Tab-separated table of C-alpha atoms in Angstrom:
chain	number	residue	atom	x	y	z
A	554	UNK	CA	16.628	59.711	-50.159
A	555	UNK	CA	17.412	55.954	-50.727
A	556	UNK	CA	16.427	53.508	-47.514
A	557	UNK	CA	19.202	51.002	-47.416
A	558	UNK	CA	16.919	47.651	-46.925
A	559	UNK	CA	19.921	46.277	-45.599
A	560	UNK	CA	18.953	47.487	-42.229
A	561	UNK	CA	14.987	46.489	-42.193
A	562	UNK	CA	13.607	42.635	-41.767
A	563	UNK	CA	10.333	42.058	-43.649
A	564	UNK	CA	7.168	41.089	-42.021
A	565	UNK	CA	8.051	37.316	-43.092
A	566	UNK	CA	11.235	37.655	-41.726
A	567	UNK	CA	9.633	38.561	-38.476
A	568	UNK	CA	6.964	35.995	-38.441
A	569	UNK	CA	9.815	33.143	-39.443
A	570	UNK	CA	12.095	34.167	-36.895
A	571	UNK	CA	8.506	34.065	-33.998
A	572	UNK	CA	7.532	31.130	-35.549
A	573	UNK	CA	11.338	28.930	-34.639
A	574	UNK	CA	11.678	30.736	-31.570
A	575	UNK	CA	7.948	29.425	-30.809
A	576	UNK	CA	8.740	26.204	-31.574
A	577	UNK	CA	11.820	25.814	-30.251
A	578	UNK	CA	10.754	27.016	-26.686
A	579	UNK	CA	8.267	24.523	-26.873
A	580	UNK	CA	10.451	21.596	-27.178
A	581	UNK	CA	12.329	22.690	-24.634
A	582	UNK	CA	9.609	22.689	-22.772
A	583	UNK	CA	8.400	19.351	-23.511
A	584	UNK	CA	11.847	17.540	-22.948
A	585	UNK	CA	11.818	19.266	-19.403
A	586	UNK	CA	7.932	17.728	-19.157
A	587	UNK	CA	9.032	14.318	-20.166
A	588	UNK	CA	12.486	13.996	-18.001
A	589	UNK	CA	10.800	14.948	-14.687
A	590	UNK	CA	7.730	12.134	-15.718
A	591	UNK	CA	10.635	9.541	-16.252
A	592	UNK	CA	11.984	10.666	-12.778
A	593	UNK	CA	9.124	10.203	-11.073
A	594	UNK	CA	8.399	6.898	-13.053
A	595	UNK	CA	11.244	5.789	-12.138
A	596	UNK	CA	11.016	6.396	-8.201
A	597	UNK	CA	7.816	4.256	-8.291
A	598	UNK	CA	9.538	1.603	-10.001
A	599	UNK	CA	11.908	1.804	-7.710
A	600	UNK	CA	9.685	1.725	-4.553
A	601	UNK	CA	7.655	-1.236	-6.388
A	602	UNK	CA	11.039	-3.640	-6.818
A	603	UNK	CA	11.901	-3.032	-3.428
A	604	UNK	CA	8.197	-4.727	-1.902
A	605	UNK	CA	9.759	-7.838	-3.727
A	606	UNK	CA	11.866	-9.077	-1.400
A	607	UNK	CA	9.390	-8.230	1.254
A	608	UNK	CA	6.929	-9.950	-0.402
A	609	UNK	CA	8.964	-13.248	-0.697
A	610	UNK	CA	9.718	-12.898	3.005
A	611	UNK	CA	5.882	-12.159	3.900
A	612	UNK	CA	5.298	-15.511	1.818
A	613	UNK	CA	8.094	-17.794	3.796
A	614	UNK	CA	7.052	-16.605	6.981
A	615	UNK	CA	2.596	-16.960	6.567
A	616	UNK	CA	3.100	-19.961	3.847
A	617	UNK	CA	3.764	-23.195	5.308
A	618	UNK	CA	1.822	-25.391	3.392
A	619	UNK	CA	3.345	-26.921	0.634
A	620	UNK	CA	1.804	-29.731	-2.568
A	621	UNK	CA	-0.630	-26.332	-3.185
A	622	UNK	CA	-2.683	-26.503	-6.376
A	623	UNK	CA	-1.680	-24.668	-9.019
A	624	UNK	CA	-3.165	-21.367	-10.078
A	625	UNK	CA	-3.828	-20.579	-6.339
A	626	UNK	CA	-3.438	-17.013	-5.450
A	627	UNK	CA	-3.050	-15.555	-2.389
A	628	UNK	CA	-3.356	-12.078	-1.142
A	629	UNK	CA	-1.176	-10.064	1.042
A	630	UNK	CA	-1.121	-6.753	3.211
A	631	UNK	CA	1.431	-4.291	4.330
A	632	UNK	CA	0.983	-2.657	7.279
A	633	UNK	CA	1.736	1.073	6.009
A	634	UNK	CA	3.793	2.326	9.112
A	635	UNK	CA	5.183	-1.609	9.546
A	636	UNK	CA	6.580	-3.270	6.473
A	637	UNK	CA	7.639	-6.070	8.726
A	638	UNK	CA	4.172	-6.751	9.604
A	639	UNK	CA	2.507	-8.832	6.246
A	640	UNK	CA	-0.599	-10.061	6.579
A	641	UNK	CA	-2.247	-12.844	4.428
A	642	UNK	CA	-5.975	-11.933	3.523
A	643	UNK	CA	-8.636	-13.544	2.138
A	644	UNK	CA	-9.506	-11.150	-0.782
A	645	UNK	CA	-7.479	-8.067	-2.837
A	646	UNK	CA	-6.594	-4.865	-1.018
A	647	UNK	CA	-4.456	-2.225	-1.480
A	648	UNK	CA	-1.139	-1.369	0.525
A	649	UNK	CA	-0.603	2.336	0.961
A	650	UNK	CA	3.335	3.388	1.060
A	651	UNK	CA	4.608	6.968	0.946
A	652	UNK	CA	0.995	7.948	-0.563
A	653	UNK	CA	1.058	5.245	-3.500
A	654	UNK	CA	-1.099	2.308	-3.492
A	655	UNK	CA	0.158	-1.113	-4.343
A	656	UNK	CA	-1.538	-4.310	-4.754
A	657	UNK	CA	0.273	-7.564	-3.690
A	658	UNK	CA	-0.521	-10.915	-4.888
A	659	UNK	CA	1.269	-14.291	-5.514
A	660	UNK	CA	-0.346	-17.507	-7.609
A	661	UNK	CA	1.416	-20.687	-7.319
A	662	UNK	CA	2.431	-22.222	-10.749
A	663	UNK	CA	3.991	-25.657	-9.586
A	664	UNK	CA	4.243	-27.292	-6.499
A	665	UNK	CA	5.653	-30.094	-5.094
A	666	UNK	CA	6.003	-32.223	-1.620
A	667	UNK	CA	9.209	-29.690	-1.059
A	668	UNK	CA	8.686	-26.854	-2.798
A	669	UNK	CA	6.553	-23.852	-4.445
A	670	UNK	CA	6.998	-21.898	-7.515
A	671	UNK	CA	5.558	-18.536	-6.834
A	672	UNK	CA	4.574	-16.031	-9.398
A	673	UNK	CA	4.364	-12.491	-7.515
A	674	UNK	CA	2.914	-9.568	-8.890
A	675	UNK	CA	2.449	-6.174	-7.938
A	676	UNK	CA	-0.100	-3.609	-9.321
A	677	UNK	CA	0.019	0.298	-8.637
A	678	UNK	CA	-2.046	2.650	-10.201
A	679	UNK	CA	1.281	4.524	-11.370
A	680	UNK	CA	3.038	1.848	-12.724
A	681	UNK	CA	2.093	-1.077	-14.744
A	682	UNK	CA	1.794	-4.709	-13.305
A	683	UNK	CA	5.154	-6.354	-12.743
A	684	UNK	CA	6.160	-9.557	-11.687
A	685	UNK	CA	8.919	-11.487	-10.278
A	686	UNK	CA	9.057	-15.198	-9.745
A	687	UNK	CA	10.103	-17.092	-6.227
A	688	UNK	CA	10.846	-20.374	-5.252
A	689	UNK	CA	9.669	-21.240	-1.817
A	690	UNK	CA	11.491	-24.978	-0.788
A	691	UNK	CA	10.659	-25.948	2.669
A	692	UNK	CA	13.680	-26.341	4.801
């Protein structure tokens, strides 16, 4: 009686075939890993843009004085349940919005009789620093 090895797969056949499915399922697994960090990245980012404009309003509205030397920073805080409400403090502190915290600073770079170049930055323990730069030019 003749087996017909046709019909069999070796053991190396076996452990070739385990080892792509292996490593295949693992990629998969990784890209699914990696696209719901960049989601979430990208939500933060998002949230962390948006304090811009708020921050450039928090600065025209507790700023008024103007010829400020450069390299001055100031320090500002969100009121977590009242983004309306900015504060200007004397020292860094940390805004907490929808359970992230966010620090929120500006240094002036140039001023003038008129105006003030701003140089905002904001710091989260998610994201890395970013900044945005605002000219304030008294009206």
């Amino acid at each position: 009686m003749i087996l017909n090895s046709n019909k069999w797969f070796s053991l190396i056949e076996v452990v070739i075939a385990t080892w792509i499915i292996s490593i295949s399922v693992f990629w998969i697994y990784k890209l699914i890993w990696e696209n719901t960090k960049i989601i979430n990245n990208s939500s933060s980012y998002l949230q962390s843009n948006t304090l811009f404009p708020v921050l450039e309003e928090c600065i025209e509205n507790k700023v008024f004085a103007f010829d400020i030397p450069a390299n001055t920073k100031k320090y500002f805080y969100l009121n977590g349940n009242n983004y309306y409400d900015c504060q200007l403090i004397s020292a860094d502190s940390w805004t907490t919005i929808d359970w992230l915290e966010y620090n929120l600073n500006a240094k002036v770079i140039n001023s003038g009789i008129d105006y003030n170049d701003w140089e905002l930055t904001i710091k989260s323990e998610w994201i890395k620093t970013q900044t945005w730069f605002y000219m304030q030019i008294k009206k």
